Amino acid sequence: MIARPHTDLTDDELVARFRSGDDAPFDEIHRRYRRQLIAFARRILNGTGHDADDVVQDAFIRAYRGLRVTDRPMALRPWLYMIVRNRALDELRSPPRAGVYDDEFALNAVPTADAAQCVQERDEMRRLVAEIARLPERQRMALVMREFDGCSHVETARRLQTTVPATKSLIIRARSNLGAAVHAA
């Protein structure tokens, strides 16, 4: 039996192979999502002096460790975005790194959020990621491409091999389902 190349595997197949001890699938996960995750981190960190590349690199390190500590089913893409979002928010709570320490910046620094608020935000994000994972696959893919990847409706339709109106409908239904699920919790 000839093994399929990693580029042909689904996210679930990559995760399963990585969890079985093969490190090579993680290279494909990195290749597949790095560029999108950096763009996402840049949008969060825009103009703050924090480095999106560092945030994403740290997120991949955490993902590498996290994938091996559990075997529970997961939606890889939203999970990676959640890690990057949390790391970016952590970065925003810390002063930007600079070559020279700036006393004026240190005196005027914004205080960090309290621990209770951080825990609440993480719990909300976990619930949201879990609800995204429960969406029908095409709704989930359309929503993630539009909201996280920043794809246009035209690009999303092309990638899903459907029409722009059908893509818009998928996104509306996904948002509606998410809204209902989040408000029910």
Short mmCIF file of N, CA and C in Angstrom, two decimals:
data_model
loop_
_atom_site.label_atom_id
_atom_site.label_comp_id
_atom_site.label_asym_id
_atom_site.label_seq_id
_atom_site.Cartn_x
_atom_site.Cartn_y
_atom_site.Cartn_z
N MET A 1 0.84 -1.18 0.00
CA MET A 1 0.00 0.00 0.00
C MET A 1 0.88 1.24 0.00
N ILE A 2 0.61 2.16 -0.90
CA ILE A 2 1.39 3.39 -1.01
C ILE A 2 0.72 4.46 -0.16
N ALA A 3 1.50 5.10 0.70
CA ALA A 3 0.96 6.16 1.56
C ALA A 3 0.71 7.41 0.74
N ARG A 4 -0.40 8.09 1.03
CA ARG A 4 -0.71 9.34 0.35
C ARG A 4 0.22 10.42 0.85
N PRO A 5 0.59 11.38 -0.02
CA PRO A 5 1.42 12.49 0.43
C PRO A 5 0.65 13.32 1.46
N HIS A 6 1.38 13.93 2.37
CA HIS A 6 0.75 14.71 3.43
C HIS A 6 -0.11 15.83 2.87
N THR A 7 0.26 16.38 1.72
CA THR A 7 -0.52 17.47 1.14
C THR A 7 -1.91 17.02 0.73
N ASP A 8 -2.12 15.73 0.54
CA ASP A 8 -3.43 15.20 0.14
C ASP A 8 -4.30 14.81 1.33
N LEU A 9 -3.76 14.88 2.53
CA LEU A 9 -4.49 14.44 3.72
C LEU A 9 -5.39 15.55 4.26
N THR A 10 -6.50 15.16 4.86
CA THR A 10 -7.36 16.12 5.54
C THR A 10 -6.70 16.52 6.86
N ASP A 11 -7.22 17.57 7.47
CA ASP A 11 -6.71 17.97 8.77
C ASP A 11 -6.84 16.84 9.79
N ASP A 12 -7.98 16.17 9.79
CA ASP A 12 -8.18 15.07 10.73
C ASP A 12 -7.16 13.95 10.52
N GLU A 13 -6.84 13.65 9.27
CA GLU A 13 -5.85 12.62 8.99
C GLU A 13 -4.46 13.06 9.42
N LEU A 14 -4.13 14.32 9.20
CA LEU A 14 -2.83 14.83 9.65
C LEU A 14 -2.71 14.73 11.16
N VAL A 15 -3.76 15.14 11.87
CA VAL A 15 -3.75 15.09 13.33
C VAL A 15 -3.59 13.64 13.80
N ALA A 16 -4.33 12.73 13.20
CA ALA A 16 -4.25 11.31 13.61
C ALA A 16 -2.84 10.76 13.41
N ARG A 17 -2.24 11.06 12.27
CA ARG A 17 -0.87 10.56 12.02
C ARG A 17 0.13 11.20 12.97
N PHE A 18 -0.03 12.50 13.23
CA PHE A 18 0.88 13.17 14.16
C PHE A 18 0.74 12.58 15.56
N ARG A 19 -0.49 12.33 15.97
CA ARG A 19 -0.72 11.76 17.30
C ARG A 19 -0.19 10.34 17.41
N SER A 20 -0.05 9.66 16.28
CA SER A 20 0.47 8.30 16.32
C SER A 20 1.99 8.26 16.42
N GLY A 21 2.63 9.45 16.43
CA GLY A 21 4.08 9.50 16.61
C GLY A 21 4.87 9.97 15.42
N ASP A 22 4.22 10.18 14.29
CA ASP A 22 4.90 10.64 13.08
C ASP A 22 4.94 12.17 13.09
N ASP A 23 6.14 12.77 13.13
CA ASP A 23 6.27 14.23 13.19
C ASP A 23 6.04 14.91 11.84
N ALA A 24 6.20 14.21 10.74
CA ALA A 24 6.09 14.81 9.41
C ALA A 24 4.75 15.50 9.15
N PRO A 25 3.61 14.96 9.61
CA PRO A 25 2.35 15.65 9.36
C PRO A 25 2.29 17.06 9.97
N PHE A 26 3.04 17.28 11.03
CA PHE A 26 3.01 18.62 11.63
C PHE A 26 3.65 19.64 10.69
N ASP A 27 4.63 19.22 9.90
CA ASP A 27 5.22 20.11 8.91
C ASP A 27 4.16 20.56 7.90
N GLU A 28 3.27 19.65 7.52
CA GLU A 28 2.20 20.01 6.59
C GLU A 28 1.18 20.93 7.26
N ILE A 29 0.87 20.68 8.53
CA ILE A 29 -0.03 21.58 9.27
C ILE A 29 0.58 22.98 9.29
N HIS A 30 1.86 23.06 9.59
CA HIS A 30 2.57 24.35 9.63
C HIS A 30 2.53 25.02 8.26
N ARG A 31 2.84 24.27 7.22
CA ARG A 31 2.83 24.83 5.87
C ARG A 31 1.44 25.30 5.47
N ARG A 32 0.44 24.51 5.82
CA ARG A 32 -0.94 24.78 5.42
C ARG A 32 -1.50 26.04 6.09
N TYR A 33 -1.13 26.30 7.35
CA TYR A 33 -1.79 27.35 8.12
C TYR A 33 -0.92 28.54 8.52
N ARG A 34 0.38 28.44 8.38
CA ARG A 34 1.27 29.50 8.87
C ARG A 34 0.93 30.87 8.30
N ARG A 35 0.82 30.97 6.99
CA ARG A 35 0.58 32.26 6.35
C ARG A 35 -0.75 32.87 6.82
N GLN A 36 -1.79 32.07 6.88
CA GLN A 36 -3.11 32.55 7.31
C GLN A 36 -3.09 33.00 8.76
N LEU A 37 -2.39 32.24 9.60
CA LEU A 37 -2.33 32.58 11.02
C LEU A 37 -1.52 33.85 11.26
N ILE A 38 -0.47 34.06 10.48
CA ILE A 38 0.30 35.30 10.61
C ILE A 38 -0.56 36.49 10.22
N ALA A 39 -1.33 36.37 9.14
CA ALA A 39 -2.23 37.45 8.73
C ALA A 39 -3.26 37.74 9.83
N PHE A 40 -3.79 36.70 10.44
CA PHE A 40 -4.75 36.85 11.53
C PHE A 40 -4.10 37.56 12.72
N ALA A 41 -2.91 37.13 13.11
CA ALA A 41 -2.21 37.74 14.23
C ALA A 41 -1.88 39.21 13.93
N ARG A 42 -1.52 39.50 12.69
CA ARG A 42 -1.22 40.89 12.32
C ARG A 42 -2.44 41.79 12.48
N ARG A 43 -3.61 41.25 12.13
CA ARG A 43 -4.84 42.06 12.29
C ARG A 43 -5.09 42.36 13.77
N ILE A 44 -4.83 41.41 14.63
CA ILE A 44 -5.04 41.63 16.06
C ILE A 44 -4.01 42.60 16.62
N LEU A 45 -2.76 42.45 16.20
CA LEU A 45 -1.65 43.22 16.76
C LEU A 45 -1.38 44.52 16.00
N ASN A 46 -2.18 44.85 15.03
CA ASN A 46 -1.95 45.98 14.13
C ASN A 46 -1.51 47.25 14.86
N GLY A 47 -0.30 47.70 14.54
CA GLY A 47 0.20 48.97 15.06
C GLY A 47 0.61 48.98 16.52
N THR A 48 0.76 47.84 17.14
CA THR A 48 1.08 47.81 18.57
C THR A 48 2.56 47.61 18.85
N GLY A 49 3.33 47.28 17.84
CA GLY A 49 4.75 47.02 18.04
C GLY A 49 5.06 45.57 18.38
N HIS A 50 4.05 44.73 18.45
CA HIS A 50 4.26 43.30 18.73
C HIS A 50 4.44 42.56 17.41
N ASP A 51 5.17 41.45 17.46
CA ASP A 51 5.53 40.71 16.26
C ASP A 51 4.59 39.52 16.03
N ALA A 52 3.85 39.56 14.94
CA ALA A 52 2.91 38.48 14.61
C ALA A 52 3.64 37.16 14.36
N ASP A 53 4.83 37.23 13.75
CA ASP A 53 5.58 36.00 13.49
C ASP A 53 5.93 35.28 14.79
N ASP A 54 6.34 36.05 15.81
CA ASP A 54 6.66 35.44 17.10
C ASP A 54 5.43 34.80 17.74
N VAL A 55 4.30 35.49 17.64
CA VAL A 55 3.05 34.96 18.21
C VAL A 55 2.70 33.64 17.55
N VAL A 56 2.78 33.59 16.22
CA VAL A 56 2.41 32.37 15.50
C VAL A 56 3.41 31.25 15.78
N GLN A 57 4.68 31.59 15.84
CA GLN A 57 5.69 30.55 16.15
C GLN A 57 5.42 29.94 17.53
N ASP A 58 5.13 30.79 18.50
CA ASP A 58 4.83 30.28 19.84
C ASP A 58 3.53 29.46 19.81
N ALA A 59 2.56 29.90 19.03
CA ALA A 59 1.31 29.15 18.92
C ALA A 59 1.55 27.76 18.34
N PHE A 60 2.43 27.66 17.34
CA PHE A 60 2.73 26.34 16.76
C PHE A 60 3.46 25.45 17.77
N ILE A 61 4.30 26.03 18.58
CA ILE A 61 4.97 25.24 19.62
C ILE A 61 3.93 24.69 20.59
N ARG A 62 3.00 25.53 20.99
CA ARG A 62 1.93 25.09 21.89
C ARG A 62 1.05 24.04 21.22
N ALA A 63 0.76 24.23 19.93
CA ALA A 63 -0.07 23.26 19.21
C ALA A 63 0.65 21.91 19.11
N TYR A 64 1.95 21.95 18.84
CA TYR A 64 2.74 20.73 18.74
C TYR A 64 2.62 19.92 20.03
N ARG A 65 2.78 20.61 21.15
CA ARG A 65 2.66 19.92 22.45
C ARG A 65 1.23 19.48 22.71
N GLY A 66 0.29 20.39 22.42
CA GLY A 66 -1.11 20.13 22.74
C GLY A 66 -1.72 18.98 21.97
N LEU A 67 -1.32 18.80 20.73
CA LEU A 67 -1.88 17.72 19.93
C LEU A 67 -1.51 16.34 20.46
N ARG A 68 -0.40 16.27 21.13
CA ARG A 68 0.06 14.96 21.62
C ARG A 68 -0.46 14.62 23.01
N VAL A 69 -1.01 15.60 23.74
CA VAL A 69 -1.43 15.31 25.11
C VAL A 69 -2.86 14.80 25.19
N THR A 70 -3.60 14.86 24.09
CA THR A 70 -4.97 14.38 24.12
C THR A 70 -5.29 13.67 22.81
N ASP A 71 -6.28 12.81 22.86
CA ASP A 71 -6.70 12.15 21.63
C ASP A 71 -8.16 12.47 21.32
N ARG A 72 -8.69 13.49 21.99
CA ARG A 72 -10.10 13.83 21.75
C ARG A 72 -10.25 14.47 20.37
N PRO A 73 -11.39 14.27 19.74
CA PRO A 73 -11.62 14.87 18.42
C PRO A 73 -11.56 16.39 18.50
N MET A 74 -11.13 17.01 17.42
CA MET A 74 -11.00 18.46 17.41
C MET A 74 -11.10 18.98 15.98
N ALA A 75 -11.46 20.24 15.89
CA ALA A 75 -11.44 20.93 14.59
C ALA A 75 -10.13 21.71 14.56
N LEU A 76 -9.17 21.25 13.78
CA LEU A 76 -7.81 21.78 13.81
C LEU A 76 -7.76 23.28 13.52
N ARG A 77 -8.34 23.72 12.44
CA ARG A 77 -8.22 25.13 12.04
C ARG A 77 -8.75 26.08 13.12
N PRO A 78 -9.99 25.92 13.61
CA PRO A 78 -10.45 26.84 14.66
C PRO A 78 -9.60 26.76 15.93
N TRP A 79 -9.11 25.55 16.23
CA TRP A 79 -8.27 25.39 17.41
C TRP A 79 -6.97 26.17 17.25
N LEU A 80 -6.35 26.12 16.08
CA LEU A 80 -5.12 26.89 15.84
C LEU A 80 -5.40 28.38 15.93
N TYR A 81 -6.51 28.82 15.37
CA TYR A 81 -6.86 30.24 15.45
C TYR A 81 -7.09 30.67 16.90
N MET A 82 -7.69 29.80 17.70
CA MET A 82 -7.90 30.13 19.11
C MET A 82 -6.55 30.30 19.82
N ILE A 83 -5.61 29.42 19.55
CA ILE A 83 -4.30 29.53 20.18
C ILE A 83 -3.63 30.83 19.77
N VAL A 84 -3.67 31.17 18.48
CA VAL A 84 -3.05 32.42 18.01
C VAL A 84 -3.75 33.61 18.64
N ARG A 85 -5.07 33.59 18.69
CA ARG A 85 -5.80 34.70 19.31
C ARG A 85 -5.38 34.88 20.76
N ASN A 86 -5.34 33.79 21.51
CA ASN A 86 -4.95 33.88 22.92
C ASN A 86 -3.52 34.39 23.08
N ARG A 87 -2.61 33.90 22.24
CA ARG A 87 -1.22 34.37 22.32
C ARG A 87 -1.13 35.85 21.94
N ALA A 88 -1.88 36.28 20.93
CA ALA A 88 -1.86 37.69 20.53
C ALA A 88 -2.42 38.56 21.66
N LEU A 89 -3.48 38.10 22.30
CA LEU A 89 -4.03 38.88 23.42
C LEU A 89 -3.04 38.93 24.58
N ASP A 90 -2.34 37.82 24.82
CA ASP A 90 -1.29 37.83 25.84
C ASP A 90 -0.22 38.86 25.50
N GLU A 91 0.16 38.91 24.22
CA GLU A 91 1.16 39.89 23.78
C GLU A 91 0.67 41.31 23.99
N LEU A 92 -0.60 41.55 23.69
CA LEU A 92 -1.15 42.90 23.85
C LEU A 92 -1.16 43.34 25.31
N ARG A 93 -1.22 42.38 26.21
CA ARG A 93 -1.21 42.70 27.64
C ARG A 93 0.19 42.99 28.15
N SER A 94 1.20 42.67 27.35
CA SER A 94 2.58 42.94 27.76
C SER A 94 3.12 44.11 26.94
N PRO A 95 4.10 44.84 27.49
CA PRO A 95 4.65 45.96 26.72
C PRO A 95 5.38 45.45 25.49
N PRO A 96 5.37 46.23 24.39
CA PRO A 96 6.09 45.79 23.19
C PRO A 96 7.58 45.68 23.48
N ARG A 97 8.19 44.72 22.82
CA ARG A 97 9.63 44.56 22.98
C ARG A 97 10.33 45.62 22.16
N ALA A 98 11.33 46.22 22.76
CA ALA A 98 12.10 47.24 22.03
C ALA A 98 13.56 47.04 22.38
N GLY A 99 14.41 47.57 21.52
CA GLY A 99 15.85 47.45 21.77
C GLY A 99 16.28 48.25 22.99
N VAL A 100 15.60 49.36 23.23
CA VAL A 100 15.95 50.23 24.35
C VAL A 100 14.72 50.36 25.24
N TYR A 101 14.91 50.29 26.53
CA TYR A 101 13.82 50.43 27.48
C TYR A 101 13.35 51.88 27.48
N ASP A 102 12.07 52.09 27.37
CA ASP A 102 11.49 53.43 27.30
C ASP A 102 10.78 53.72 28.62
N ASP A 103 11.37 54.59 29.45
CA ASP A 103 10.78 54.92 30.75
C ASP A 103 9.41 55.56 30.60
N GLU A 104 9.26 56.43 29.60
CA GLU A 104 7.97 57.09 29.43
C GLU A 104 6.89 56.08 29.10
N PHE A 105 7.20 55.10 28.24
CA PHE A 105 6.23 54.07 27.91
C PHE A 105 5.87 53.27 29.16
N ALA A 106 6.85 52.92 29.95
CA ALA A 106 6.61 52.13 31.16
C ALA A 106 5.70 52.87 32.13
N LEU A 107 5.84 54.19 32.22
CA LEU A 107 5.01 54.96 33.13
C LEU A 107 3.57 55.07 32.63
N ASN A 108 3.39 55.04 31.33
CA ASN A 108 2.07 55.21 30.74
C ASN A 108 1.46 53.91 30.23
N ALA A 109 2.03 52.79 30.62
CA ALA A 109 1.56 51.50 30.13
C ALA A 109 0.13 51.24 30.58
N VAL A 110 -0.62 50.57 29.72
CA VAL A 110 -1.98 50.20 30.06
C VAL A 110 -1.94 49.03 31.02
N PRO A 111 -2.70 49.08 32.11
CA PRO A 111 -2.67 47.96 33.06
C PRO A 111 -3.24 46.70 32.40
N THR A 112 -2.73 45.56 32.83
CA THR A 112 -3.18 44.29 32.27
C THR A 112 -4.57 43.95 32.80
N ALA A 113 -5.29 43.15 32.02
CA ALA A 113 -6.61 42.71 32.44
C ALA A 113 -6.48 41.80 33.65
N ASP A 114 -7.50 41.80 34.50
CA ASP A 114 -7.41 40.96 35.69
C ASP A 114 -7.60 39.49 35.30
N ALA A 115 -7.17 38.62 36.18
CA ALA A 115 -7.16 37.18 35.90
C ALA A 115 -8.56 36.64 35.65
N ALA A 116 -9.55 37.12 36.40
CA ALA A 116 -10.91 36.64 36.22
C ALA A 116 -11.43 36.94 34.82
N GLN A 117 -11.12 38.13 34.32
CA GLN A 117 -11.55 38.50 32.97
C GLN A 117 -10.86 37.61 31.94
N CYS A 118 -9.57 37.33 32.13
CA CYS A 118 -8.84 36.45 31.20
C CYS A 118 -9.46 35.06 31.17
N VAL A 119 -9.78 34.53 32.33
CA VAL A 119 -10.39 33.19 32.41
C VAL A 119 -11.74 33.19 31.72
N GLN A 120 -12.54 34.23 31.94
CA GLN A 120 -13.85 34.32 31.31
C GLN A 120 -13.71 34.40 29.79
N GLU A 121 -12.77 35.20 29.29
CA GLU A 121 -12.57 35.32 27.84
C GLU A 121 -12.14 33.98 27.24
N ARG A 122 -11.26 33.28 27.93
CA ARG A 122 -10.81 31.98 27.41
C ARG A 122 -11.95 30.96 27.40
N ASP A 123 -12.77 30.97 28.46
CA ASP A 123 -13.92 30.06 28.49
C ASP A 123 -14.89 30.36 27.36
N GLU A 124 -15.13 31.65 27.11
CA GLU A 124 -16.01 32.04 26.01
C GLU A 124 -15.42 31.60 24.68
N MET A 125 -14.12 31.77 24.51
CA MET A 125 -13.48 31.37 23.26
C MET A 125 -13.54 29.86 23.08
N ARG A 126 -13.34 29.11 24.14
CA ARG A 126 -13.43 27.64 24.04
C ARG A 126 -14.84 27.22 23.63
N ARG A 127 -15.85 27.86 24.24
CA ARG A 127 -17.23 27.54 23.86
C ARG A 127 -17.48 27.87 22.39
N LEU A 128 -16.98 29.02 21.95
CA LEU A 128 -17.16 29.42 20.57
C LEU A 128 -16.48 28.44 19.61
N VAL A 129 -15.26 28.04 19.92
CA VAL A 129 -14.54 27.08 19.07
C VAL A 129 -15.29 25.75 19.04
N ALA A 130 -15.80 25.32 20.19
CA ALA A 130 -16.56 24.07 20.23
C ALA A 130 -17.81 24.17 19.36
N GLU A 131 -18.49 25.32 19.41
CA GLU A 131 -19.69 25.51 18.59
C GLU A 131 -19.33 25.58 17.10
N ILE A 132 -18.22 26.21 16.77
CA ILE A 132 -17.77 26.25 15.37
C ILE A 132 -17.51 24.83 14.89
N ALA A 133 -16.91 24.01 15.73
CA ALA A 133 -16.62 22.62 15.35
C ALA A 133 -17.90 21.82 15.11
N ARG A 134 -19.00 22.20 15.77
CA ARG A 134 -20.27 21.49 15.60
C ARG A 134 -21.06 21.92 14.36
N LEU A 135 -20.66 23.02 13.73
CA LEU A 135 -21.36 23.48 12.53
C LEU A 135 -21.22 22.44 11.41
N PRO A 136 -22.21 22.38 10.53
CA PRO A 136 -22.04 21.53 9.34
C PRO A 136 -20.77 21.96 8.61
N GLU A 137 -20.10 21.01 7.99
CA GLU A 137 -18.76 21.25 7.44
C GLU A 137 -18.71 22.44 6.48
N ARG A 138 -19.64 22.54 5.54
CA ARG A 138 -19.57 23.63 4.56
C ARG A 138 -19.82 24.99 5.22
N GLN A 139 -20.72 25.03 6.21
CA GLN A 139 -20.93 26.28 6.94
C GLN A 139 -19.65 26.67 7.69
N ARG A 140 -19.05 25.69 8.35
CA ARG A 140 -17.83 25.94 9.11
C ARG A 140 -16.72 26.44 8.19
N MET A 141 -16.55 25.77 7.06
CA MET A 141 -15.48 26.16 6.14
C MET A 141 -15.72 27.57 5.60
N ALA A 142 -16.94 27.90 5.22
CA ALA A 142 -17.25 29.23 4.70
C ALA A 142 -17.00 30.29 5.76
N LEU A 143 -17.44 30.03 6.98
CA LEU A 143 -17.26 31.00 8.07
C LEU A 143 -15.78 31.21 8.37
N VAL A 144 -15.02 30.14 8.46
CA VAL A 144 -13.59 30.25 8.79
C VAL A 144 -12.84 30.98 7.67
N MET A 145 -13.16 30.64 6.43
CA MET A 145 -12.48 31.32 5.31
C MET A 145 -12.77 32.81 5.33
N ARG A 146 -14.00 33.16 5.60
CA ARG A 146 -14.40 34.58 5.57
C ARG A 146 -13.90 35.33 6.79
N GLU A 147 -14.14 34.81 7.98
CA GLU A 147 -13.85 35.54 9.22
C GLU A 147 -12.40 35.43 9.68
N PHE A 148 -11.80 34.27 9.52
CA PHE A 148 -10.44 34.08 10.02
C PHE A 148 -9.38 34.27 8.94
N ASP A 149 -9.67 33.75 7.74
CA ASP A 149 -8.69 33.87 6.66
C ASP A 149 -8.80 35.20 5.93
N GLY A 150 -9.93 35.89 6.09
CA GLY A 150 -10.13 37.16 5.43
C GLY A 150 -10.41 37.04 3.94
N CYS A 151 -10.90 35.87 3.51
CA CYS A 151 -11.20 35.66 2.08
C CYS A 151 -12.44 36.46 1.69
N SER A 152 -12.45 36.92 0.46
CA SER A 152 -13.63 37.58 -0.08
C SER A 152 -14.71 36.53 -0.33
N HIS A 153 -15.94 37.01 -0.60
CA HIS A 153 -17.01 36.07 -0.93
C HIS A 153 -16.67 35.32 -2.22
N VAL A 154 -16.07 36.02 -3.16
CA VAL A 154 -15.70 35.40 -4.44
C VAL A 154 -14.66 34.29 -4.21
N GLU A 155 -13.62 34.60 -3.43
CA GLU A 155 -12.58 33.60 -3.15
C GLU A 155 -13.15 32.42 -2.37
N THR A 156 -14.01 32.70 -1.38
CA THR A 156 -14.62 31.64 -0.60
C THR A 156 -15.46 30.74 -1.50
N ALA A 157 -16.25 31.35 -2.39
CA ALA A 157 -17.07 30.57 -3.32
C ALA A 157 -16.20 29.71 -4.23
N ARG A 158 -15.10 30.28 -4.71
CA ARG A 158 -14.20 29.52 -5.58
C ARG A 158 -13.63 28.32 -4.84
N ARG A 159 -13.16 28.54 -3.61
CA ARG A 159 -12.55 27.46 -2.85
C ARG A 159 -13.56 26.38 -2.45
N LEU A 160 -14.82 26.79 -2.25
CA LEU A 160 -15.86 25.82 -1.90
C LEU A 160 -16.55 25.25 -3.14
N GLN A 161 -16.15 25.74 -4.30
CA GLN A 161 -16.72 25.30 -5.58
C GLN A 161 -18.23 25.49 -5.59
N THR A 162 -18.65 26.73 -5.27
CA THR A 162 -20.06 27.07 -5.26
C THR A 162 -20.21 28.51 -5.75
N THR A 163 -21.40 29.05 -5.63
CA THR A 163 -21.66 30.42 -6.09
C THR A 163 -21.51 31.40 -4.93
N VAL A 164 -21.37 32.68 -5.28
CA VAL A 164 -21.27 33.72 -4.25
C VAL A 164 -22.55 33.77 -3.40
N PRO A 165 -23.76 33.75 -4.00
CA PRO A 165 -24.96 33.75 -3.16
C PRO A 165 -25.03 32.54 -2.22
N ALA A 166 -24.61 31.37 -2.71
CA ALA A 166 -24.62 30.18 -1.86
C ALA A 166 -23.62 30.33 -0.72
N THR A 167 -22.48 30.94 -1.01
CA THR A 167 -21.47 31.19 0.03
C THR A 167 -22.01 32.14 1.09
N LYS A 168 -22.64 33.22 0.64
CA LYS A 168 -23.23 34.18 1.59
C LYS A 168 -24.28 33.49 2.46
N SER A 169 -25.07 32.63 1.85
CA SER A 169 -26.09 31.89 2.60
C SER A 169 -25.45 30.97 3.64
N LEU A 170 -24.37 30.28 3.26
CA LEU A 170 -23.67 29.42 4.22
C LEU A 170 -23.15 30.23 5.41
N ILE A 171 -22.59 31.39 5.13
CA ILE A 171 -22.03 32.23 6.20
C ILE A 171 -23.14 32.75 7.11
N ILE A 172 -24.25 33.18 6.52
CA ILE A 172 -25.37 33.67 7.32
C ILE A 172 -25.92 32.56 8.22
N ARG A 173 -26.08 31.36 7.65
CA ARG A 173 -26.58 30.24 8.45
C ARG A 173 -25.59 29.88 9.56
N ALA A 174 -24.30 29.90 9.24
CA ALA A 174 -23.28 29.59 10.26
C ALA A 174 -23.34 30.60 11.39
N ARG A 175 -23.41 31.88 11.05
CA ARG A 175 -23.49 32.93 12.09
C ARG A 175 -24.76 32.78 12.92
N SER A 176 -25.86 32.48 12.25
CA SER A 176 -27.14 32.31 12.95
C SER A 176 -27.06 31.11 13.91
N ASN A 177 -26.52 29.99 13.42
CA ASN A 177 -26.38 28.80 14.28
C ASN A 177 -25.45 29.07 15.46
N LEU A 178 -24.35 29.78 15.20
CA LEU A 178 -23.43 30.13 16.29
C LEU A 178 -24.10 31.04 17.30
N GLY A 179 -24.80 32.04 16.81
CA GLY A 179 -25.48 32.98 17.70
C GLY A 179 -26.48 32.27 18.60
N ALA A 180 -27.26 31.37 18.01
CA ALA A 180 -28.25 30.62 18.77
C ALA A 180 -27.58 29.73 19.81
N ALA A 181 -26.51 29.08 19.41
CA ALA A 181 -25.81 28.17 20.33
C ALA A 181 -25.15 28.92 21.47
N VAL A 182 -24.53 30.07 21.16
CA VAL A 182 -23.84 30.85 22.19
C VAL A 182 -24.84 31.45 23.17
N HIS A 183 -25.98 31.93 22.66
CA HIS A 183 -26.98 32.51 23.56
C HIS A 183 -27.70 31.46 24.40
N ALA A 184 -27.74 30.22 23.89
CA ALA A 184 -28.37 29.13 24.64
C ALA A 184 -27.49 28.66 25.79
N ALA A 185 -26.19 28.90 25.68
CA ALA A 185 -25.25 28.42 26.73
C ALA A 185 -25.27 29.28 27.95
#
